[in-house]
Amino acid sequence: MAKELIQKSVEELAPLIQNGSLSPVDLTKAVLDHAEDTQESINAYMTIYRDEAEQSAREAEKEIKEGKYRGMYHGIPMALKDNLYFKNKVTTMSSKIHKDFVPDDDATVVSKLRDAGVIFTGKLSMHEYAWGITNNNPHYGAVRNPWDTDKIPGGSSGGSGAAVAVGSSVASLGTDTAGSIRIPSSICGIVGLKPTHGRVSKYGCYPLAWTLDHIGPMTKTIKDAAGMMDIISGYDQKDPTSVNTPVDQYLQKIQGNVKDLVIGVNEEYFFKQVDNEVDQIVRKNIQALVDQGAKVEIVNIPSLQYAEWAELVTSLSEASAIHHEDMLKRPQDFGDDIRMLFELGELPSAVDYLQAQQVRRQLKQEFQQAFQKVDVMIAPTLPVVASTIGDDTVDLNGQQVDLIDNIIRFTGPSNLTGLPALSIPGGLKGNLPVGVQIIGPAFAEARILDVGYAIEQTNPMKDRKPELLTRA
């Protein structure tokens, strides 16, 4: 029974919990047991809240029996990335410097999930201070990919990606500054959504780069992500970047109807220097949508050629400003990889930063113009598949190329523009997942989720799951 439970999505579990045929207590115990069993091999968790989770599960079961069912996520056990604040709970950012940091408040997204009846099973590992894409953490050890434990899970939300993929958390939240939701989602074969900037409150999330940061769902299915968006979206006056615009009905709008959908494809940037098999898999998924009535139109976005530079200058500068004082006082307490990045972040001038913002403004305008002609844009989430833990390079059609530069190439532009972007499993190269990225206009999360659902319905993964999950 436990083996079957941990493989199920929220959309499968919720009706069973609602009608009383599945106890939140049994589900929570199964997830916690599996989290403990896989911790040594995957290392997804920073902390497991066993006693509190079991108590919360008992309370959820009592509420539901009394007819006080709160919705899709009531009684669902899940852990969150360890840069989201839990009141009176240690929140480490997977760092040495903040290893004993205890926030005074819940993050807004934590409060909203708590109100929805979520059972929190613990906090998940991340790349230190969210400033990296491997989750090879010098203080707490590497998180491993459930599909191949010699490979990275992606980052910075690597613990979230690995935990959802291996079944040690039914769903999770990640944060995304240059791809940190979509990178691990692609690499771990799950769904990851970076919402529009300002759609989901960042209050109570430790920042990496103020103008680029986002929080979003990481789940097994599109409907799981849509259901979570229904909970966490909305204006929050405690977050100065929050946008006061009506919230969509995400779950209700999932139909998977792509008839007459116009898909934008940008060949010059998003299909340049891509692994041959990854390219084929993404194009096969586009063709599957065309077979359902969608159309393809080539779009040109000239400023994309400067996007990597603008993203790097912006993220380096903002991140280094946040950590400037600790870099002066205790640089030895940072991991080597991120200390180097914080040192680099002191180098761009004010002129560099402001020029990067001009590129950003132009890029936003060009995407806006493109979305007057197309409904969504589709691209690979990543040009490559997962690299080996500890490697600084990755194979791209027989050549070893720089890992960081290549892995954020296709995700970074959506952080610069703030546009919503979704990664959905599109298939496998060997035994490693490949993500398809769907980008939409501002606040069009419902649209890109719906397109993702149309892809999901074609079963591109052929029901394949990590062996650690199926033989649990």
Short mmCIF file of C-alpha atoms in Angstrom, two decimals:
data_model
loop_
_atom_site.label_atom_id
_atom_site.label_comp_id
_atom_site.label_asym_id
_atom_site.label_seq_id
_atom_site.Cartn_x
_atom_site.Cartn_y
_atom_site.Cartn_z
CA MET A 1 0.00 0.00 0.00
CA ALA A 2 2.73 2.47 1.00
CA LYS A 3 4.60 1.85 -2.27
CA GLU A 4 1.52 2.78 -4.29
CA LEU A 5 0.74 5.84 -2.15
CA ILE A 6 4.11 7.54 -2.58
CA GLN A 7 3.83 7.26 -6.37
CA LYS A 8 0.49 9.06 -6.54
CA SER A 9 0.00 12.71 -7.42
CA VAL A 10 -2.04 15.20 -5.39
CA GLU A 11 -4.85 15.00 -7.97
CA GLU A 12 -5.04 11.23 -7.36
CA LEU A 13 -4.71 11.44 -3.56
CA ALA A 14 -7.08 14.34 -2.86
CA PRO A 15 -10.36 12.57 -3.78
CA LEU A 16 -9.36 9.57 -1.65
CA ILE A 17 -8.67 11.82 1.33
CA GLN A 18 -11.88 13.77 0.78
CA ASN A 19 -14.12 10.68 0.64
CA GLY A 20 -12.45 9.09 3.64
CA SER A 21 -10.96 6.08 1.85
CA LEU A 22 -7.42 7.31 2.54
CA SER A 23 -6.24 8.55 5.91
CA PRO A 24 -3.87 11.55 5.92
CA VAL A 25 -2.15 9.76 8.80
CA ASP A 26 -1.38 6.69 6.67
CA LEU A 27 -0.27 8.83 3.74
CA THR A 28 1.97 11.01 5.90
CA LYS A 29 3.55 7.97 7.54
CA ALA A 30 4.24 6.42 4.11
CA VAL A 31 5.88 9.62 2.84
CA LEU A 32 7.94 10.11 6.02
CA ASP A 33 9.10 6.49 6.01
CA HIS A 34 10.16 6.82 2.38
CA ALA A 35 11.87 10.16 3.08
CA GLU A 36 13.91 8.51 5.84
CA ASP A 37 14.64 5.42 3.72
CA THR A 38 15.93 7.49 0.78
CA GLN A 39 17.73 10.19 2.76
CA GLU A 40 21.08 8.41 2.63
CA SER A 41 20.89 7.73 -1.11
CA ILE A 42 19.28 11.04 -2.24
CA ASN A 43 19.96 13.51 0.63
CA ALA A 44 16.97 15.68 -0.30
CA TYR A 45 16.02 16.79 3.23
CA MET A 46 17.72 19.27 5.53
CA THR A 47 15.32 18.47 8.39
CA ILE A 48 12.44 16.01 8.79
CA TYR A 49 9.55 17.11 11.06
CA ARG A 50 8.29 13.62 11.90
CA ASP A 51 6.42 14.21 15.16
CA GLU A 52 4.80 17.47 14.07
CA ALA A 53 3.82 16.06 10.68
CA GLU A 54 2.12 13.05 12.26
CA GLN A 55 0.28 15.32 14.69
CA SER A 56 -0.84 17.61 11.84
CA ALA A 57 -2.03 14.54 9.92
CA ARG A 58 -4.17 13.44 12.85
CA GLU A 59 -5.68 16.92 13.06
CA ALA A 60 -6.36 16.95 9.30
CA GLU A 61 -8.05 13.56 9.50
CA LYS A 62 -10.28 14.76 12.35
CA GLU A 63 -11.25 17.92 10.44
CA ILE A 64 -12.09 16.03 7.27
CA LYS A 65 -14.21 13.48 9.19
CA GLU A 66 -16.12 16.44 10.66
CA GLY A 67 -16.90 17.69 7.16
CA LYS A 68 -14.40 20.56 7.24
CA TYR A 69 -12.51 19.65 4.05
CA ARG A 70 -10.44 22.63 2.90
CA GLY A 71 -9.63 21.59 -0.66
CA MET A 72 -7.19 19.73 -2.86
CA TYR A 73 -4.11 20.06 -0.62
CA HIS A 74 -5.83 19.27 2.70
CA GLY A 75 -3.97 16.38 4.29
CA ILE A 76 -1.21 16.33 1.68
CA PRO A 77 2.31 15.88 3.14
CA MET A 78 5.04 17.99 1.57
CA ALA A 79 8.37 19.60 2.38
CA LEU A 80 9.60 23.00 1.19
CA LYS A 81 12.89 24.51 0.09
CA ASP A 82 14.96 25.71 3.05
CA ASN A 83 14.95 29.41 2.11
CA LEU A 84 11.22 29.73 2.89
CA TYR A 85 10.68 30.88 6.45
CA PHE A 86 8.83 28.76 9.00
CA LYS A 87 8.03 30.64 12.19
CA ASN A 88 10.25 29.50 15.06
CA LYS A 89 11.92 26.85 12.88
CA VAL A 90 15.55 26.87 11.78
CA THR A 91 15.83 28.04 8.16
CA THR A 92 19.38 27.56 6.96
CA MET A 93 19.42 28.50 3.24
CA SER A 94 21.65 25.37 3.25
CA SER A 95 24.46 27.64 4.43
CA LYS A 96 26.94 27.67 7.29
CA ILE A 97 26.35 31.34 8.11
CA HIS A 98 22.60 30.90 8.67
CA LYS A 99 22.74 27.38 10.12
CA ASP A 100 21.01 28.57 13.32
CA PHE A 101 18.74 31.26 11.85
CA VAL A 102 15.18 31.17 13.23
CA PRO A 103 12.59 33.45 11.56
CA ASP A 104 9.89 35.26 13.55
CA ASP A 105 7.21 34.74 10.88
CA ASP A 106 6.02 32.25 8.31
CA ALA A 107 6.61 33.13 4.67
CA THR A 108 3.35 34.17 3.03
CA VAL A 109 3.36 31.02 0.86
CA VAL A 110 3.88 28.90 3.99
CA SER A 111 0.92 30.58 5.71
CA LYS A 112 -1.27 30.03 2.64
CA LEU A 113 -0.33 26.35 2.39
CA ARG A 114 -0.87 25.90 6.11
CA ASP A 115 -4.33 27.44 5.79
CA ALA A 116 -5.04 25.03 2.92
CA GLY A 117 -4.37 22.09 5.24
CA VAL A 118 -0.92 21.05 4.00
CA ILE A 119 1.09 18.81 6.33
CA PHE A 120 4.70 19.96 6.42
CA THR A 121 7.14 17.05 6.58
CA GLY A 122 10.32 19.16 6.70
CA LYS A 123 12.72 21.43 4.85
CA LEU A 124 14.58 20.49 1.68
CA SER A 125 18.19 21.01 0.66
CA MET A 126 19.23 23.65 -1.86
CA HIS A 127 22.35 25.04 -3.44
CA GLU A 128 23.87 27.33 -0.82
CA TYR A 129 21.92 30.64 -0.74
CA ALA A 130 20.20 29.48 -3.98
CA TRP A 131 23.29 30.63 -5.92
CA GLY A 132 24.04 27.62 -8.09
CA ILE A 133 22.60 24.94 -10.31
CA THR A 134 24.11 21.66 -9.05
CA ASN A 135 22.97 21.39 -5.40
CA ASN A 136 26.44 20.02 -4.65
CA ASN A 137 26.50 21.61 -1.20
CA PRO A 138 29.87 21.91 0.62
CA HIS A 139 28.24 22.06 4.06
CA TYR A 140 25.50 19.42 3.84
CA GLY A 141 26.54 17.18 0.97
CA ALA A 142 25.35 16.70 -2.59
CA VAL A 143 21.71 16.00 -3.36
CA ARG A 144 21.51 13.12 -5.84
CA ASN A 145 19.27 12.61 -8.84
CA PRO A 146 16.74 9.78 -8.29
CA TRP A 147 17.06 8.74 -11.96
CA ASP A 148 20.83 8.24 -11.61
CA THR A 149 22.43 8.92 -8.23
CA ASP A 150 25.77 9.81 -9.85
CA LYS A 151 24.07 12.79 -11.52
CA ILE A 152 23.09 16.21 -10.23
CA PRO A 153 19.40 16.93 -9.49
CA GLY A 154 19.83 20.48 -10.78
CA GLY A 155 19.54 23.56 -8.62
CA SER A 156 19.15 25.62 -6.76
CA SER A 157 15.88 23.85 -5.79
CA GLY A 158 17.57 20.45 -6.11
CA GLY A 159 16.16 19.05 -2.89
CA SER A 160 12.64 19.92 -4.03
CA GLY A 161 13.18 18.36 -7.46
CA ALA A 162 14.70 15.17 -6.07
CA ALA A 163 12.14 14.79 -3.26
CA VAL A 164 9.13 15.08 -5.58
CA ALA A 165 10.72 12.75 -8.16
CA VAL A 166 11.60 10.09 -5.59
CA GLY A 167 8.28 10.37 -3.69
CA SER A 168 9.65 11.68 -0.39
CA SER A 169 7.44 14.77 -0.79
CA VAL A 170 4.14 14.66 -2.68
CA ALA A 171 4.78 18.19 -4.03
CA SER A 172 6.98 21.15 -3.14
CA LEU A 173 7.81 24.80 -3.68
CA GLY A 174 11.00 26.07 -5.25
CA THR A 175 12.48 29.47 -5.95
CA ASP A 176 13.75 30.63 -9.34
CA THR A 177 16.20 33.46 -10.10
CA ALA A 178 17.79 32.17 -13.31
CA GLY A 179 16.01 28.82 -13.63
CA SER A 180 16.14 27.29 -10.16
CA ILE A 181 12.63 25.81 -10.37
CA ARG A 182 12.78 24.77 -14.01
CA ILE A 183 16.33 23.38 -14.03
CA PRO A 184 15.75 20.71 -11.33
CA SER A 185 12.24 20.07 -12.67
CA SER A 186 13.67 19.32 -16.11
CA ILE A 187 16.54 17.23 -14.76
CA CYS A 188 14.36 15.29 -12.27
CA GLY A 189 11.44 14.73 -14.66
CA ILE A 190 8.73 16.71 -12.85
CA VAL A 191 6.56 19.79 -13.48
CA GLY A 192 7.96 23.16 -12.42
CA LEU A 193 6.31 26.56 -12.86
CA LYS A 194 7.97 29.95 -12.49
CA PRO A 195 5.00 32.31 -12.27
CA THR A 196 4.94 35.91 -13.49
CA HIS A 197 7.07 38.21 -11.33
CA GLY A 198 4.74 39.61 -8.65
CA ARG A 199 2.11 36.86 -8.98
CA VAL A 200 3.25 34.94 -5.87
CA SER A 201 4.41 36.77 -2.75
CA LYS A 202 8.08 36.47 -1.82
CA TYR A 203 7.58 37.75 1.73
CA GLY A 204 9.52 35.45 4.05
CA CYS A 205 11.81 34.08 1.36
CA TYR A 206 15.52 34.79 1.76
CA PRO A 207 16.46 36.74 -1.40
CA LEU A 208 19.09 35.93 -4.00
CA ALA A 209 18.46 38.82 -6.41
CA TRP A 210 15.49 41.06 -5.63
CA THR A 211 14.33 41.83 -9.16
CA LEU A 212 14.77 38.28 -10.52
CA ASP A 213 13.45 36.06 -7.70
CA HIS A 214 10.24 34.03 -8.02
CA ILE A 215 8.49 31.30 -5.97
CA GLY A 216 6.52 28.54 -7.66
CA PRO A 217 5.24 24.96 -7.54
CA MET A 218 7.24 21.82 -8.25
CA THR A 219 4.87 18.87 -8.66
CA LYS A 220 4.24 15.49 -10.27
CA THR A 221 1.50 16.72 -12.60
CA ILE A 222 0.10 19.85 -14.24
CA LYS A 223 -3.11 19.71 -12.20
CA ASP A 224 -1.05 19.49 -9.00
CA ALA A 225 0.76 22.68 -10.03
CA ALA A 226 -2.49 24.42 -10.98
CA GLY A 227 -4.05 23.48 -7.66
CA MET A 228 -1.08 24.88 -5.78
CA MET A 229 -1.19 28.09 -7.81
CA ASP A 230 -4.82 28.51 -6.71
CA ILE A 231 -3.53 28.53 -3.12
CA ILE A 232 -0.34 30.59 -3.28
CA SER A 233 -1.19 33.27 -5.86
CA GLY A 234 -2.40 36.77 -5.02
CA TYR A 235 -1.41 40.24 -3.92
CA ASP A 236 0.50 40.66 -0.66
CA GLN A 237 1.14 44.14 0.71
CA LYS A 238 4.10 42.73 2.69
CA ASP A 239 5.96 42.12 -0.60
CA PRO A 240 6.85 45.36 -2.43
CA THR A 241 7.19 43.45 -5.73
CA SER A 242 3.72 41.89 -5.44
CA VAL A 243 1.31 42.93 -8.22
CA ASN A 244 -2.33 43.64 -7.40
CA THR A 245 -4.08 41.96 -10.31
CA PRO A 246 -6.93 39.41 -10.26
CA VAL A 247 -5.99 35.77 -9.63
CA ASP A 248 -6.95 33.27 -12.31
CA GLN A 249 -8.81 30.00 -11.64
CA TYR A 250 -5.93 27.78 -12.62
CA LEU A 251 -7.29 24.31 -11.90
CA GLN A 252 -10.70 25.02 -13.41
CA LYS A 253 -9.13 26.20 -16.66
CA ILE A 254 -7.18 23.00 -17.34
CA GLN A 255 -8.78 21.54 -20.47
CA GLY A 256 -5.84 20.60 -22.70
CA ASN A 257 -7.51 22.05 -25.79
CA VAL A 258 -4.84 23.44 -28.13
CA LYS A 259 -6.93 23.72 -31.29
CA ASP A 260 -5.89 26.93 -33.09
CA LEU A 261 -3.17 27.62 -30.47
CA VAL A 262 -0.29 29.53 -32.08
CA ILE A 263 3.10 28.31 -30.84
CA GLY A 264 6.07 30.63 -31.23
CA VAL A 265 9.43 29.02 -31.95
CA ASN A 266 12.63 31.04 -31.78
CA GLU A 267 15.26 29.07 -33.70
CA GLU A 268 18.13 31.57 -33.41
CA TYR A 269 18.40 31.42 -29.61
CA PHE A 270 16.32 28.63 -28.05
CA PHE A 271 17.31 25.93 -30.54
CA LYS A 272 20.95 26.91 -30.96
CA GLN A 273 23.70 24.65 -29.54
CA VAL A 274 21.29 22.04 -28.20
CA ASP A 275 21.96 18.35 -27.60
CA ASN A 276 20.67 16.53 -30.69
CA GLU A 277 18.40 14.18 -28.75
CA VAL A 278 17.06 16.99 -26.57
CA ASP A 279 16.27 18.96 -29.74
CA GLN A 280 14.42 15.98 -31.24
CA ILE A 281 12.41 15.35 -28.07
CA VAL A 282 11.27 18.98 -27.80
CA ARG A 283 10.31 19.16 -31.47
CA LYS A 284 8.42 15.88 -31.15
CA ASN A 285 6.34 17.43 -28.36
CA ILE A 286 5.66 20.51 -30.48
CA GLN A 287 4.53 18.21 -33.30
CA ALA A 288 2.21 16.40 -30.87
CA LEU A 289 0.49 19.74 -30.24
CA VAL A 290 0.32 20.46 -33.97
CA ASP A 291 -1.34 17.06 -34.39
CA GLN A 292 -3.99 18.30 -31.94
CA GLY A 293 -4.69 21.44 -33.98
CA ALA A 294 -1.99 23.92 -32.92
CA LYS A 295 0.04 26.00 -35.38
CA VAL A 296 3.70 27.02 -35.33
CA GLU A 297 5.07 30.43 -36.15
CA ILE A 298 8.75 31.43 -36.15
CA VAL A 299 9.41 34.47 -33.95
CA ASN A 300 12.42 36.75 -33.87
CA ILE A 301 13.64 38.29 -30.60
CA PRO A 302 16.94 40.04 -31.42
CA SER A 303 17.80 41.12 -27.85
CA LEU A 304 18.04 37.50 -26.70
CA GLN A 305 21.66 37.61 -27.86
CA TYR A 306 22.39 39.93 -24.91
CA ALA A 307 20.15 38.15 -22.39
CA GLU A 308 22.85 36.00 -20.77
CA TRP A 309 25.06 39.03 -20.15
CA ALA A 310 22.18 41.10 -18.74
CA GLU A 311 20.98 38.26 -16.51
CA LEU A 312 24.50 37.66 -15.19
CA VAL A 313 25.26 41.33 -14.46
CA THR A 314 21.90 41.77 -12.74
CA SER A 315 22.02 38.62 -10.63
CA LEU A 316 25.71 38.98 -9.68
CA SER A 317 25.28 42.61 -8.66
CA GLU A 318 22.10 42.13 -6.64
CA ALA A 319 23.28 38.93 -4.94
CA SER A 320 26.62 40.46 -3.98
CA ALA A 321 24.88 43.50 -2.52
CA ILE A 322 22.80 41.21 -0.29
CA HIS A 323 25.87 39.30 0.97
CA HIS A 324 28.36 42.20 0.93
CA GLU A 325 28.68 42.50 4.72
CA ASP A 326 29.26 38.79 5.31
CA MET A 327 31.79 38.75 2.47
CA LEU A 328 33.74 41.44 4.29
CA LYS A 329 33.50 39.83 7.74
CA ARG A 330 33.50 36.06 7.17
CA PRO A 331 34.25 35.11 3.55
CA GLN A 332 35.70 31.76 4.63
CA ASP A 333 32.23 30.61 5.75
CA PHE A 334 30.87 30.57 2.20
CA GLY A 335 31.37 27.59 -0.08
CA ASP A 336 34.17 28.10 -2.61
CA ASP A 337 31.85 28.20 -5.61
CA ILE A 338 29.48 30.87 -4.35
CA ARG A 339 32.25 32.92 -2.67
CA MET A 340 33.80 33.28 -6.13
CA LEU A 341 30.44 34.43 -7.53
CA PHE A 342 30.01 37.00 -4.76
CA GLU A 343 33.52 38.29 -5.48
CA LEU A 344 32.67 38.53 -9.18
CA GLY A 345 29.53 40.44 -8.26
CA GLU A 346 31.61 43.26 -6.84
CA LEU A 347 33.14 43.89 -10.30
CA PRO A 348 30.28 45.23 -12.49
CA SER A 349 29.98 49.01 -12.41
CA ALA A 350 26.81 51.06 -12.03
CA VAL A 351 27.08 51.66 -15.78
CA ASP A 352 27.15 47.88 -16.41
CA TYR A 353 24.12 47.33 -14.19
CA LEU A 354 22.09 50.11 -15.80
CA GLN A 355 23.02 48.97 -19.30
CA ALA A 356 21.80 45.50 -18.34
CA GLN A 357 18.47 47.03 -17.31
CA GLN A 358 18.21 48.69 -20.73
CA VAL A 359 18.70 45.29 -22.37
CA ARG A 360 16.05 43.97 -20.02
CA ARG A 361 13.57 46.70 -21.01
CA GLN A 362 14.17 46.02 -24.71
CA LEU A 363 13.81 42.27 -24.20
CA LYS A 364 10.46 42.77 -22.44
CA GLN A 365 9.22 44.88 -25.35
CA GLU A 366 10.30 42.31 -27.93
CA PHE A 367 8.60 39.46 -26.06
CA GLN A 368 5.48 41.60 -25.73
CA GLN A 369 5.48 42.17 -29.50
CA ALA A 370 5.97 38.44 -30.12
CA PHE A 371 3.00 37.59 -27.91
CA GLN A 372 0.78 39.76 -30.08
CA LYS A 373 1.30 37.14 -32.81
CA VAL A 374 1.65 33.92 -30.81
CA ASP A 375 -0.08 32.46 -27.74
CA VAL A 376 2.93 30.73 -26.16
CA MET A 377 6.57 30.06 -26.96
CA ILE A 378 8.03 26.57 -26.68
CA ALA A 379 11.72 25.72 -26.26
CA PRO A 380 13.95 23.21 -24.50
CA THR A 381 14.13 23.92 -20.78
CA LEU A 382 17.83 23.02 -20.95
CA PRO A 383 20.13 22.36 -23.91
CA VAL A 384 21.65 19.35 -22.09
CA VAL A 385 20.72 16.58 -19.64
CA ALA A 386 22.05 16.10 -16.10
CA SER A 387 25.81 16.19 -15.59
CA THR A 388 27.84 14.05 -13.19
CA ILE A 389 28.12 15.33 -9.62
CA GLY A 390 31.37 17.27 -9.19
CA ASP A 391 31.87 18.03 -12.88
CA ASP A 392 32.12 21.66 -14.03
CA THR A 393 31.42 20.67 -17.63
CA VAL A 394 28.67 18.78 -19.42
CA ASP A 395 28.53 16.87 -22.68
CA LEU A 396 26.94 18.72 -25.62
CA ASN A 397 27.04 16.62 -28.77
CA GLY A 398 30.43 15.14 -27.92
CA GLN A 399 32.01 18.35 -26.65
CA GLN A 400 32.60 19.25 -23.01
CA VAL A 401 31.11 22.71 -22.40
CA ASP A 402 30.83 24.89 -19.29
CA LEU A 403 27.98 23.61 -17.13
CA ILE A 404 26.67 26.85 -15.59
CA ASP A 405 26.80 28.90 -18.78
CA ASN A 406 24.86 26.30 -20.71
CA ILE A 407 22.35 25.21 -18.13
CA ILE A 408 20.88 28.69 -17.55
CA ARG A 409 20.89 29.82 -21.20
CA PHE A 410 17.25 29.02 -21.89
CA THR A 411 15.79 29.69 -18.43
CA GLY A 412 17.38 33.07 -17.65
CA PRO A 413 15.43 35.20 -20.16
CA SER A 414 12.12 34.55 -18.35
CA ASN A 415 13.63 35.87 -15.12
CA LEU A 416 14.80 39.03 -16.85
CA THR A 417 11.38 39.61 -18.40
CA GLY A 418 9.41 38.28 -15.41
CA LEU A 419 7.26 36.21 -17.78
CA PRO A 420 5.70 32.91 -16.63
CA ALA A 421 7.57 29.80 -17.74
CA LEU A 422 6.79 26.13 -17.23
CA SER A 423 8.98 23.06 -17.49
CA ILE A 424 7.19 19.79 -18.18
CA PRO A 425 8.69 16.33 -18.77
CA GLY A 426 8.97 15.75 -22.52
CA GLY A 427 10.71 12.39 -22.63
CA LEU A 428 13.99 10.68 -21.81
CA LYS A 429 17.47 10.67 -23.27
CA GLY A 430 18.58 7.21 -22.16
CA ASN A 431 17.42 7.17 -18.55
CA LEU A 432 17.66 10.94 -18.00
CA PRO A 433 14.64 13.26 -18.25
CA VAL A 434 14.34 16.07 -20.78
CA GLY A 435 12.17 19.13 -20.06
CA VAL A 436 10.02 21.11 -22.49
CA GLN A 437 9.71 24.80 -21.60
CA ILE A 438 6.51 26.75 -22.27
CA ILE A 439 6.73 30.54 -21.92
CA GLY A 440 3.67 32.81 -21.90
CA PRO A 441 2.69 36.46 -21.68
CA ALA A 442 2.52 38.12 -18.26
CA PHE A 443 -0.05 36.54 -15.93
CA ALA A 444 -0.91 33.81 -18.48
CA GLU A 445 -0.06 30.94 -16.11
CA ALA A 446 -3.41 29.28 -16.82
CA ARG A 447 -2.63 29.25 -20.54
CA ILE A 448 0.82 27.69 -20.26
CA LEU A 449 -0.45 25.13 -17.72
CA ASP A 450 -3.19 24.20 -20.18
CA VAL A 451 -0.65 23.69 -22.98
CA GLY A 452 1.46 21.65 -20.56
CA TYR A 453 -1.59 19.53 -19.82
CA ALA A 454 -2.06 18.83 -23.54
CA ILE A 455 1.55 17.58 -23.64
CA GLU A 456 1.12 15.58 -20.43
CA GLN A 457 -1.92 13.82 -21.88
CA THR A 458 0.25 12.35 -24.67
CA ASN A 459 2.32 10.55 -21.98
CA PRO A 460 5.75 11.54 -23.31
CA MET A 461 7.50 9.79 -20.40
CA LYS A 462 5.72 6.50 -21.26
CA ASP A 463 4.95 6.07 -17.53
CA ARG A 464 8.65 5.70 -16.71
CA LYS A 465 9.60 6.65 -13.15
CA PRO A 466 12.85 6.50 -11.15
CA GLU A 467 13.63 2.99 -9.96
CA LEU A 468 14.03 4.27 -6.38
CA LEU A 469 10.36 5.26 -6.49
CA THR A 470 8.93 2.13 -8.09
CA ARG A 471 10.85 -0.36 -5.95
CA ALA A 472 10.23 1.54 -2.71
#
